[in-house]
Tab-separated table of C-alpha atoms in Angstrom:
chain	number	residue	atom	x	y	z
A	1	MET	CA	3.767	-41.042	21.109
A	2	ARG	CA	5.472	-38.040	22.609
A	3	GLY	CA	6.333	-35.594	19.879
A	4	LYS	CA	3.388	-36.545	17.702
A	5	HIS	CA	1.400	-33.377	18.267
A	6	PHE	CA	3.947	-31.096	19.896
A	7	PRO	CA	7.664	-30.646	19.347
A	8	ARG	CA	9.706	-32.531	21.935
A	9	PRO	CA	11.387	-30.278	24.453
A	10	GLY	CA	14.852	-29.490	23.213
A	11	THR	CA	14.055	-29.957	19.523
A	12	ALA	CA	13.758	-26.243	18.623
A	13	PRO	CA	16.198	-25.313	15.894
A	14	ASN	CA	19.500	-23.980	17.087
A	15	VAL	CA	19.703	-20.333	16.181
A	16	ASP	CA	23.341	-19.442	15.989
A	17	ARG	CA	24.636	-16.047	16.905
A	18	MET	CA	23.716	-13.890	13.934
A	19	LYS	CA	25.231	-10.748	12.541
A	20	ILE	CA	22.338	-8.302	12.245
A	21	LEU	CA	22.299	-4.920	10.534
A	22	LEU	CA	19.852	-2.656	12.407
A	23	ILE	CA	18.714	0.511	10.640
A	24	GLY	CA	17.255	3.307	12.725
A	25	ALA	CA	18.996	2.006	15.809
A	26	SER	CA	18.904	5.269	17.766
A	27	GLY	CA	15.138	5.792	17.778
A	28	THR	CA	12.717	4.718	20.493
A	29	LEU	CA	11.876	1.502	18.688
A	30	GLY	CA	15.395	0.871	17.385
A	31	THR	CA	16.840	1.146	20.883
A	32	ALA	CA	14.426	-1.497	22.182
A	33	VAL	CA	15.056	-3.803	19.231
A	34	HIS	CA	18.810	-3.376	19.695
A	35	ARG	CA	18.630	-4.259	23.372
A	36	THR	CA	16.473	-7.315	22.714
A	37	LEU	CA	18.526	-8.730	19.830
A	38	ALA	CA	21.845	-8.101	21.584
A	39	GLY	CA	20.404	-9.692	24.734
A	40	ARG	CA	19.784	-12.863	22.713
A	41	GLY	CA	23.453	-13.088	21.827
A	42	HIS	CA	23.413	-11.595	18.344
A	43	GLU	CA	26.020	-9.211	17.001
A	44	VAL	CA	24.163	-6.018	16.103
A	45	LEU	CA	25.662	-3.540	13.673
A	46	THR	CA	23.832	-0.232	14.031
A	47	ALA	CA	23.106	2.257	11.259
A	48	GLY	CA	21.351	5.593	11.234
A	49	ARG	CA	21.285	9.002	9.676
A	50	GLY	CA	23.130	10.748	12.494
A	51	SER	CA	24.528	8.008	14.721
A	52	GLY	CA	25.446	4.325	14.808
A	53	ASP	CA	28.317	2.159	13.607
A	54	LEU	CA	27.456	3.146	10.026
A	55	ARG	CA	25.792	6.320	8.709
A	56	VAL	CA	23.175	6.156	5.991
A	57	ASP	CA	20.637	8.393	4.302
A	58	LEU	CA	18.006	5.806	3.390
A	59	THR	CA	16.301	8.102	0.893
A	60	ASP	CA	19.329	7.838	-1.419
A	61	PRO	CA	19.676	4.413	-3.080
A	62	ASP	CA	23.399	5.049	-3.663
A	63	ARG	CA	23.940	5.456	0.087
A	64	ILE	CA	22.198	2.122	0.706
A	65	ALA	CA	24.633	0.442	-1.680
A	66	GLU	CA	27.515	1.947	0.292
A	67	LEU	CA	25.923	0.791	3.546
A	68	TYR	CA	25.870	-2.817	2.374
A	69	ASP	CA	29.436	-2.609	1.114
A	70	ARG	CA	30.635	-1.370	4.488
A	71	ALA	CA	28.498	-3.751	6.545
A	72	GLY	CA	29.898	-6.901	4.941
A	73	LEU	CA	27.969	-10.159	5.015
A	74	VAL	CA	25.044	-10.074	7.456
A	75	ASP	CA	22.428	-12.672	8.349
A	76	ALA	CA	19.551	-10.296	8.887
A	77	VAL	CA	18.585	-6.739	8.084
A	78	VAL	CA	16.216	-5.142	10.539
A	79	SER	CA	14.627	-1.752	9.955
A	80	ALA	CA	13.128	0.511	12.569
A	81	ALA	CA	13.357	3.603	10.355
A	82	GLY	CA	10.859	5.458	8.256
A	83	SER	CA	9.228	8.857	8.220
A	84	VAL	CA	6.004	10.068	6.697
A	85	PRO	CA	4.109	13.382	7.003
A	86	PHE	CA	1.006	13.623	9.211
A	87	LYS	CA	-1.364	16.409	8.173
A	88	PRO	CA	-5.091	16.919	7.689
A	89	PHE	CA	-6.155	15.640	4.291
A	90	ALA	CA	-6.811	19.146	2.991
A	91	GLU	CA	-3.261	20.230	3.856
A	92	LEU	CA	-1.350	17.291	2.380
A	93	THR	CA	0.345	18.102	-0.932
A	94	ALA	CA	1.494	15.866	-3.767
A	95	ASP	CA	5.028	16.357	-2.462
A	96	ASP	CA	3.966	15.184	1.008
A	97	TYR	CA	2.779	11.883	-0.464
A	98	ARG	CA	6.050	11.658	-2.393
A	99	ALA	CA	7.999	12.337	0.819
A	100	GLY	CA	6.157	9.532	2.592
A	101	PHE	CA	6.859	7.203	-0.294
A	102	GLU	CA	10.562	8.035	-0.411
A	103	GLY	CA	10.971	8.267	3.370
A	104	LYS	CA	9.222	5.101	4.470
A	105	VAL	CA	8.365	2.936	1.449
A	106	LEU	CA	11.117	3.161	-1.149
A	107	SER	CA	13.817	3.413	1.534
A	108	GLN	CA	12.802	0.040	2.960
A	109	VAL	CA	12.080	-1.483	-0.459
A	110	GLU	CA	15.662	-0.583	-1.386
A	111	LEU	CA	16.998	-2.340	1.722
A	112	VAL	CA	15.415	-5.524	0.348
A	113	ARG	CA	16.000	-4.961	-3.354
A	114	GLN	CA	19.688	-4.222	-2.941
A	115	GLY	CA	20.114	-6.537	0.007
A	116	VAL	CA	19.166	-9.786	-1.712
A	117	SER	CA	22.518	-9.933	-3.481
A	118	LYS	CA	24.438	-8.847	-0.400
A	119	ILE	CA	23.137	-10.702	2.664
A	120	ALA	CA	23.394	-14.376	3.596
A	121	GLU	CA	21.833	-16.976	1.329
A	122	ARG	CA	19.129	-17.719	3.888
A	123	GLY	CA	19.122	-14.250	5.406
A	124	SER	CA	16.076	-12.192	6.284
A	125	PHE	CA	14.684	-8.673	6.118
A	126	THR	CA	12.334	-7.238	8.732
A	127	LEU	CA	10.673	-3.925	7.879
A	128	ILE	CA	8.581	-1.537	9.954
A	129	THR	CA	5.060	-0.550	8.933
A	130	GLY	CA	2.296	0.298	11.440
A	131	VAL	CA	-1.325	0.050	12.453
A	132	LEU	CA	-2.475	2.679	9.954
A	133	GLY	CA	-2.205	0.117	7.196
A	134	ARG	CA	-5.381	-1.385	8.676
A	135	GLU	CA	-6.814	1.427	10.841
A	136	GLN	CA	-7.475	5.029	9.970
A	137	ILE	CA	-6.943	8.303	11.794
A	138	VAL	CA	-7.439	11.910	10.795
A	139	THR	CA	-4.104	13.259	9.409
A	140	GLY	CA	-3.019	9.695	8.604
A	141	SER	CA	-3.746	9.215	4.901
A	142	ALA	CA	-0.098	9.449	3.768
A	143	ALA	CA	0.921	7.086	6.576
A	144	SER	CA	-1.837	4.619	5.724
A	145	LEU	CA	-0.758	4.712	2.090
A	146	ALA	CA	2.874	4.027	3.048
A	147	ASN	CA	2.038	1.135	5.380
A	148	GLY	CA	-0.385	-0.444	2.929
A	149	ALA	CA	2.243	-0.203	0.210
A	150	LEU	CA	4.911	-1.888	2.328
A	151	GLU	CA	2.673	-4.671	3.593
A	152	ALA	CA	1.599	-5.619	0.065
A	153	PHE	CA	5.232	-5.380	-1.061
A	154	VAL	CA	6.372	-7.740	1.701
A	155	ARG	CA	3.805	-10.368	0.711
A	156	ALA	CA	4.793	-10.094	-2.956
A	157	ALA	CA	8.569	-9.905	-2.597
A	158	ALA	CA	8.585	-12.964	-0.327
A	159	ILE	CA	7.611	-15.336	-3.122
A	160	GLU	CA	10.493	-14.169	-5.305
A	161	ILE	CA	13.390	-13.940	-2.848
A	162	ALA	CA	13.100	-17.343	-1.137
A	163	PRO	CA	15.000	-18.909	0.575
A	164	GLN	CA	15.730	-15.414	1.833
A	165	ARG	CA	12.812	-14.065	3.848
A	166	VAL	CA	11.028	-10.747	4.318
A	167	ASN	CA	8.427	-9.722	6.912
A	168	ALA	CA	6.949	-6.531	8.311
A	169	VAL	CA	6.330	-5.639	11.934
A	170	SER	CA	3.172	-3.546	12.213
A	171	PRO	CA	2.679	-2.212	15.739
A	172	THR	CA	-0.108	0.002	16.997
A	173	VAL	CA	0.924	3.023	19.077
A	174	VAL	CA	3.566	1.972	21.598
A	175	THR	CA	2.860	2.411	25.293
A	176	GLU	CA	6.032	4.401	25.780
A	177	SER	CA	4.874	6.962	23.173
A	178	LEU	CA	1.368	7.459	24.547
A	179	PRO	CA	2.220	10.818	26.149
A	180	ALA	CA	3.175	12.176	22.724
A	181	TYR	CA	0.895	10.268	20.339
A	182	GLY	CA	-1.898	8.858	22.480
A	183	PRO	CA	-4.515	11.437	21.438
A	184	LEU	CA	-3.998	10.591	17.738
A	185	PHE	CA	-4.704	6.916	18.437
A	186	ALA	CA	-7.638	7.438	20.790
A	187	GLY	CA	-9.290	4.169	21.751
A	188	MET	CA	-6.709	1.938	20.109
A	189	PRO	CA	-4.924	-0.519	22.407
A	190	ALA	CA	-1.260	0.324	22.890
A	191	VAL	CA	1.603	-2.186	22.782
A	192	ASP	CA	4.767	-2.219	24.878
A	193	LEU	CA	8.058	-1.704	23.075
A	194	ALA	CA	9.298	-4.978	24.553
A	195	ASP	CA	6.481	-6.817	22.760
A	196	VAL	CA	7.216	-5.055	19.479
A	197	ALA	CA	10.835	-6.149	19.833
A	198	GLN	CA	9.659	-9.745	20.254
A	199	ALA	CA	7.954	-9.535	16.846
A	200	TYR	CA	11.354	-8.693	15.379
A	201	VAL	CA	12.763	-11.770	17.119
A	202	ARG	CA	10.037	-13.950	15.579
A	203	SER	CA	10.897	-12.619	12.137
A	204	VAL	CA	14.686	-12.839	12.513
A	205	GLU	CA	15.023	-16.196	14.282
A	206	GLY	CA	11.944	-17.973	12.901
A	207	GLY	CA	11.111	-19.251	9.445
A	208	LEU	CA	8.241	-16.917	8.565
A	209	THR	CA	8.185	-15.001	5.310
A	210	GLY	CA	5.724	-12.670	3.593
A	211	GLN	CA	4.028	-11.992	6.931
A	212	VAL	CA	2.779	-8.838	8.591
A	213	LEU	CA	3.473	-9.423	12.277
A	214	ILE	CA	1.138	-7.565	14.628
A	215	PRO	CA	2.726	-7.472	18.087
B	1	MET	CA	-45.237	-5.502	8.621
B	2	ARG	CA	-44.061	-5.264	5.054
B	3	GLY	CA	-40.909	-3.233	4.944
B	4	LYS	CA	-39.697	-4.334	8.342
B	5	HIS	CA	-36.903	-6.557	7.130
B	6	PHE	CA	-36.616	-5.594	3.477
B	7	PRO	CA	-37.002	-2.288	1.672
B	8	ARG	CA	-40.429	-1.958	0.082
B	9	PRO	CA	-40.386	-2.271	-3.682
B	10	GLY	CA	-40.070	1.184	-5.169
B	11	THR	CA	-38.312	2.712	-2.160
B	12	ALA	CA	-34.770	2.651	-3.562
B	13	PRO	CA	-33.277	6.136	-3.641
B	14	ASN	CA	-33.740	7.997	-6.877
B	15	VAL	CA	-30.362	8.373	-8.505
B	16	ASP	CA	-30.543	11.354	-10.798
B	17	ARG	CA	-28.625	11.563	-14.005
B	18	MET	CA	-25.100	12.372	-12.934
B	19	LYS	CA	-22.249	14.102	-14.674
B	20	ILE	CA	-19.315	11.714	-14.413
B	21	LEU	CA	-15.676	12.349	-15.287
B	22	LEU	CA	-14.138	9.083	-16.507
B	23	ILE	CA	-10.340	8.886	-16.652
B	24	GLY	CA	-8.760	6.239	-18.848
B	25	ALA	CA	-11.895	5.972	-20.919
B	26	SER	CA	-10.256	4.459	-23.983
B	27	GLY	CA	-8.791	1.353	-22.341
B	28	THR	CA	-10.381	-2.083	-22.175
B	29	LEU	CA	-11.806	-1.402	-18.725
B	30	GLY	CA	-12.622	2.247	-19.371
B	31	THR	CA	-14.626	1.351	-22.474
B	32	ALA	CA	-16.752	-1.103	-20.495
B	33	VAL	CA	-17.256	1.345	-17.633
B	34	HIS	CA	-18.200	4.069	-20.112
B	35	ARG	CA	-20.780	1.874	-21.814
B	36	THR	CA	-22.298	0.793	-18.500
B	37	LEU	CA	-22.516	4.255	-16.937
B	38	ALA	CA	-23.858	5.868	-20.125
B	39	GLY	CA	-26.363	3.022	-20.418
B	40	ARG	CA	-27.704	3.978	-16.992
B	41	GLY	CA	-28.457	7.493	-18.207
B	42	HIS	CA	-25.430	9.331	-16.879
B	43	GLU	CA	-23.551	12.007	-18.772
B	44	VAL	CA	-19.974	10.726	-19.110
B	45	LEU	CA	-17.133	13.124	-19.801
B	46	THR	CA	-14.130	11.123	-21.002
B	47	ALA	CA	-10.490	11.904	-20.338
B	48	GLY	CA	-7.293	10.192	-21.355
B	49	ARG	CA	-3.702	10.714	-22.330
B	50	GLY	CA	-4.285	10.400	-26.057
B	51	SER	CA	-8.034	10.500	-26.585
B	52	GLY	CA	-11.310	11.555	-24.989
B	53	ASP	CA	-13.230	14.778	-24.443
B	54	LEU	CA	-10.335	16.058	-22.331
B	55	ARG	CA	-6.637	15.177	-22.497
B	56	VAL	CA	-4.622	14.680	-19.345
B	57	ASP	CA	-1.232	13.385	-18.263
B	58	LEU	CA	-2.111	12.038	-14.823
B	59	THR	CA	1.511	11.880	-13.712
B	60	ASP	CA	1.651	15.696	-13.679
B	61	PRO	CA	-0.343	17.264	-10.823
B	62	ASP	CA	-0.569	20.558	-12.770
B	63	ARG	CA	-2.337	18.774	-15.629
B	64	ILE	CA	-4.857	17.325	-13.164
B	65	ALA	CA	-5.660	20.845	-11.961
B	66	GLU	CA	-6.276	21.888	-15.585
B	67	LEU	CA	-8.446	18.813	-16.103
B	68	TYR	CA	-10.743	19.799	-13.248
B	69	ASP	CA	-10.904	23.396	-14.440
B	70	ARG	CA	-12.003	22.290	-17.887
B	71	ALA	CA	-14.396	19.586	-16.686
B	72	GLY	CA	-16.479	21.924	-14.567
B	73	LEU	CA	-18.633	20.645	-11.725
B	74	VAL	CA	-19.009	16.843	-11.789
B	75	ASP	CA	-20.845	14.456	-9.472
B	76	ALA	CA	-18.399	11.591	-9.706
B	77	VAL	CA	-14.833	10.943	-10.773
B	78	VAL	CA	-14.168	7.455	-12.010
B	79	SER	CA	-10.686	6.192	-12.792
B	80	ALA	CA	-9.773	3.249	-14.971
B	81	ALA	CA	-6.207	4.435	-15.493
B	82	GLY	CA	-2.909	3.475	-13.981
B	83	SER	CA	0.294	1.854	-15.075
B	84	VAL	CA	2.981	0.010	-13.168
B	85	PRO	CA	6.018	-2.009	-14.307
B	86	PHE	CA	5.941	-5.815	-14.207
B	87	LYS	CA	9.411	-7.394	-13.955
B	88	PRO	CA	11.104	-10.176	-12.016
B	89	PHE	CA	12.137	-8.938	-8.569
B	90	ALA	CA	15.815	-9.044	-9.466
B	91	GLU	CA	15.241	-6.780	-12.484
B	92	LEU	CA	13.107	-4.099	-10.850
B	93	THR	CA	15.005	-0.880	-10.127
B	94	ALA	CA	14.349	1.910	-7.645
B	95	ASP	CA	13.074	3.962	-10.584
B	96	ASP	CA	10.624	1.191	-11.523
B	97	TYR	CA	9.063	1.403	-8.056
B	98	ARG	CA	8.961	5.188	-8.416
B	99	ALA	CA	7.303	4.833	-11.842
B	100	GLY	CA	4.628	2.571	-10.364
B	101	PHE	CA	4.058	5.041	-7.554
B	102	GLU	CA	3.745	8.016	-9.889
B	103	GLY	CA	1.859	6.128	-12.614
B	104	LYS	CA	-0.781	4.373	-10.542
B	105	VAL	CA	-0.726	5.640	-6.942
B	106	LEU	CA	0.035	9.355	-6.882
B	107	SER	CA	-1.907	9.959	-10.103
B	108	GLN	CA	-5.095	8.623	-8.510
B	109	VAL	CA	-4.347	10.163	-5.102
B	110	GLU	CA	-4.143	13.508	-6.906
B	111	LEU	CA	-7.545	12.957	-8.520
B	112	VAL	CA	-8.955	12.772	-4.989
B	113	ARG	CA	-6.748	15.353	-3.299
B	114	GLN	CA	-7.381	18.026	-5.912
B	115	GLY	CA	-10.900	16.873	-6.615
B	116	VAL	CA	-12.373	17.400	-3.151
B	117	SER	CA	-12.521	21.162	-3.697
B	118	LYS	CA	-13.780	20.804	-7.274
B	119	ILE	CA	-16.509	18.167	-7.431
B	120	ALA	CA	-20.033	18.157	-5.996
B	121	GLU	CA	-20.518	18.458	-2.253
B	122	ARG	CA	-21.689	14.840	-2.028
B	123	GLY	CA	-19.666	13.646	-5.003
B	124	SER	CA	-17.606	10.483	-5.166
B	125	PHE	CA	-14.301	9.129	-6.395
B	126	THR	CA	-13.820	5.571	-7.649
B	127	LEU	CA	-10.251	4.409	-8.179
B	128	ILE	CA	-8.823	1.290	-9.787
B	129	THR	CA	-6.503	-1.065	-7.895
B	130	GLY	CA	-6.341	-4.833	-8.530
B	131	VAL	CA	-6.055	-8.322	-7.134
B	132	LEU	CA	-2.308	-8.047	-6.513
B	133	GLY	CA	-3.025	-5.986	-3.423
B	134	ARG	CA	-4.119	-9.276	-1.826
B	135	GLU	CA	-2.571	-11.953	-4.078
B	136	GLN	CA	0.997	-12.311	-5.289
B	137	ILE	CA	2.541	-13.254	-8.609
B	138	VAL	CA	6.114	-13.406	-9.836
B	139	THR	CA	6.979	-10.039	-11.481
B	140	GLY	CA	4.219	-8.350	-9.464
B	141	SER	CA	5.952	-6.739	-6.481
B	142	ALA	CA	5.703	-3.161	-7.798
B	143	ALA	CA	2.050	-3.741	-8.720
B	144	SER	CA	1.281	-5.254	-5.311
B	145	LEU	CA	2.929	-2.267	-3.656
B	146	ALA	CA	0.863	0.178	-5.733
B	147	ASN	CA	-2.450	-1.583	-5.083
B	148	GLY	CA	-1.773	-1.978	-1.371
B	149	ALA	CA	-0.915	1.718	-1.172
B	150	LEU	CA	-4.112	2.802	-2.903
B	151	GLU	CA	-6.388	0.514	-0.914
B	152	ALA	CA	-5.023	1.787	2.407
B	153	PHE	CA	-5.269	5.354	1.092
B	154	VAL	CA	-8.918	4.892	0.141
B	155	ARG	CA	-9.807	3.640	3.624
B	156	ALA	CA	-7.964	6.539	5.254
B	157	ALA	CA	-9.065	9.377	2.966
B	158	ALA	CA	-12.706	8.335	3.310
B	159	ILE	CA	-12.898	9.413	6.956
B	160	GLU	CA	-11.635	12.894	6.139
B	161	ILE	CA	-13.541	13.783	2.970
B	162	ALA	CA	-17.096	12.866	4.019
B	163	PRO	CA	-19.766	13.560	2.887
B	164	GLN	CA	-17.805	13.091	-0.322
B	165	ARG	CA	-16.939	9.437	-0.874
B	166	VAL	CA	-14.013	7.404	-2.156
B	167	ASN	CA	-13.806	3.694	-3.036
B	168	ALA	CA	-11.535	1.392	-4.999
B	169	VAL	CA	-12.513	-1.298	-7.466
B	170	SER	CA	-10.090	-4.203	-7.216
B	171	PRO	CA	-10.686	-6.786	-9.954
B	172	THR	CA	-8.790	-9.970	-10.588
B	173	VAL	CA	-7.711	-10.631	-14.189
B	174	VAL	CA	-10.613	-9.862	-16.524
B	175	THR	CA	-11.963	-12.622	-18.724
B	176	GLU	CA	-11.496	-10.528	-21.832
B	177	SER	CA	-7.752	-10.192	-21.097
B	178	LEU	CA	-7.093	-13.880	-20.425
B	179	PRO	CA	-5.461	-14.444	-23.829
B	180	ALA	CA	-2.834	-11.815	-22.979
B	181	TYR	CA	-2.502	-12.087	-19.203
B	182	GLY	CA	-3.954	-15.455	-18.259
B	183	PRO	CA	-0.605	-17.197	-17.740
B	184	LEU	CA	0.468	-14.539	-15.221
B	185	PHE	CA	-2.647	-15.176	-13.138
B	186	ALA	CA	-2.629	-18.962	-13.388
B	187	GLY	CA	-5.289	-20.554	-11.217
B	188	MET	CA	-6.981	-17.305	-10.243
B	189	PRO	CA	-10.650	-16.979	-11.183
B	190	ALA	CA	-11.269	-14.356	-13.872
B	191	VAL	CA	-14.027	-11.756	-13.816
B	192	ASP	CA	-16.027	-10.414	-16.748
B	193	LEU	CA	-15.595	-6.760	-17.634
B	194	ALA	CA	-19.350	-6.307	-17.296
B	195	ASP	CA	-19.130	-7.360	-13.651
B	196	VAL	CA	-16.207	-5.027	-12.989
B	197	ALA	CA	-18.291	-2.203	-14.455
B	198	GLN	CA	-21.091	-3.057	-12.012
B	199	ALA	CA	-18.678	-2.485	-9.123
B	200	TYR	CA	-18.173	1.044	-10.453
B	201	VAL	CA	-21.967	1.451	-10.493
B	202	ARG	CA	-22.158	0.349	-6.825
B	203	SER	CA	-19.542	2.921	-5.902
B	204	VAL	CA	-20.973	5.790	-7.969
B	205	GLU	CA	-24.695	5.341	-7.299
B	206	GLY	CA	-24.548	3.821	-3.812
B	207	GLY	CA	-23.568	5.271	-0.463
B	208	LEU	CA	-20.408	3.240	0.221
B	209	THR	CA	-17.161	4.917	1.166
B	210	GLY	CA	-13.707	3.715	2.167
B	211	GLN	CA	-14.406	0.351	0.565
B	212	VAL	CA	-12.378	-1.920	-1.669
B	213	LEU	CA	-14.956	-3.460	-4.008
B	214	ILE	CA	-14.018	-6.875	-5.335
B	215	PRO	CA	-16.176	-7.590	-8.393
């Protein structure tokens, strides 16, 4: 009865070498994700505002269209890019909330919205959100809003884009950033970049969709 | 030992007659909330785009500032207003997502952001979200995004605005709207408007903050 309750050794699906478009490749997180995906044999095409194989300003939907045209057919789109203002509640302006929406939410929504007609038939999207979708810190209300928006979007978009897939990776503060951001996330457990990168692997190589992966 | 495990009868806090600013008062939900709050002895000042004691275009932050100036000091701000596009994923545009953000998210964020310096010291805000923050339907990805954004915002803003309070009411489809919207929400339990209005009462008269109330 081997194989009744557990997969037999050697029966995992073969994941072929994929062509992966990685946005935000030059950041702390993007660098780790790049290293991990390339180390698993995938071809990684990097994109970023100021560096990478392809340049893109994610806040301009027209630039995202150009990005896809230049990238050609890819199997997975992986985002490690998004910016949102952190300020005390009393100092945040309407334009700050708009900036967070354009800089982290709509930019990644557009990667999916435009990407569905451009990437492989069974391709996937992996977006970046963050712990503030479910935890709260002072100065974090625009960030919480952005993460909550994306996580609900991922769950909803998934049911309409199948068999393509979409997930979010939602890390807490990363160990490597504790010197800079530790005080903001006082008392929250940190996560190593290598473990965050593994959540991207789960999303890209696995069959999950509509999930918020917490590494 | 009476009173050890349960409040003694008659010890509930006295909730004085409040002055409540109700946005979106003329809609199906707003009408029910108005009736319920007025029936509990509160003074309800109504506001809406085309009717009410005060007129306001919530998508314009300057108009919200004028609204507060004309309303004077209120004890609670209650919103039953917000609009977001419903379309199949493939038909939604970047501007549709922006319209949902401006029409449901930023409009209500601005009620809180501008309101903290205008309403009573221990006043409250009650926003409207909806079931699509936690459930998904075809055509609902912009709505899910908007509700997820607001619910995360409410949790985050609450920790910074205390002793003022902020909550969201997140109803499923209301019974009274089943003829129009029932097919979209197939298989989801409906909720009576009267019960949704009670969730507003819990938020306004109670001590909760940072909560998503599911009536």
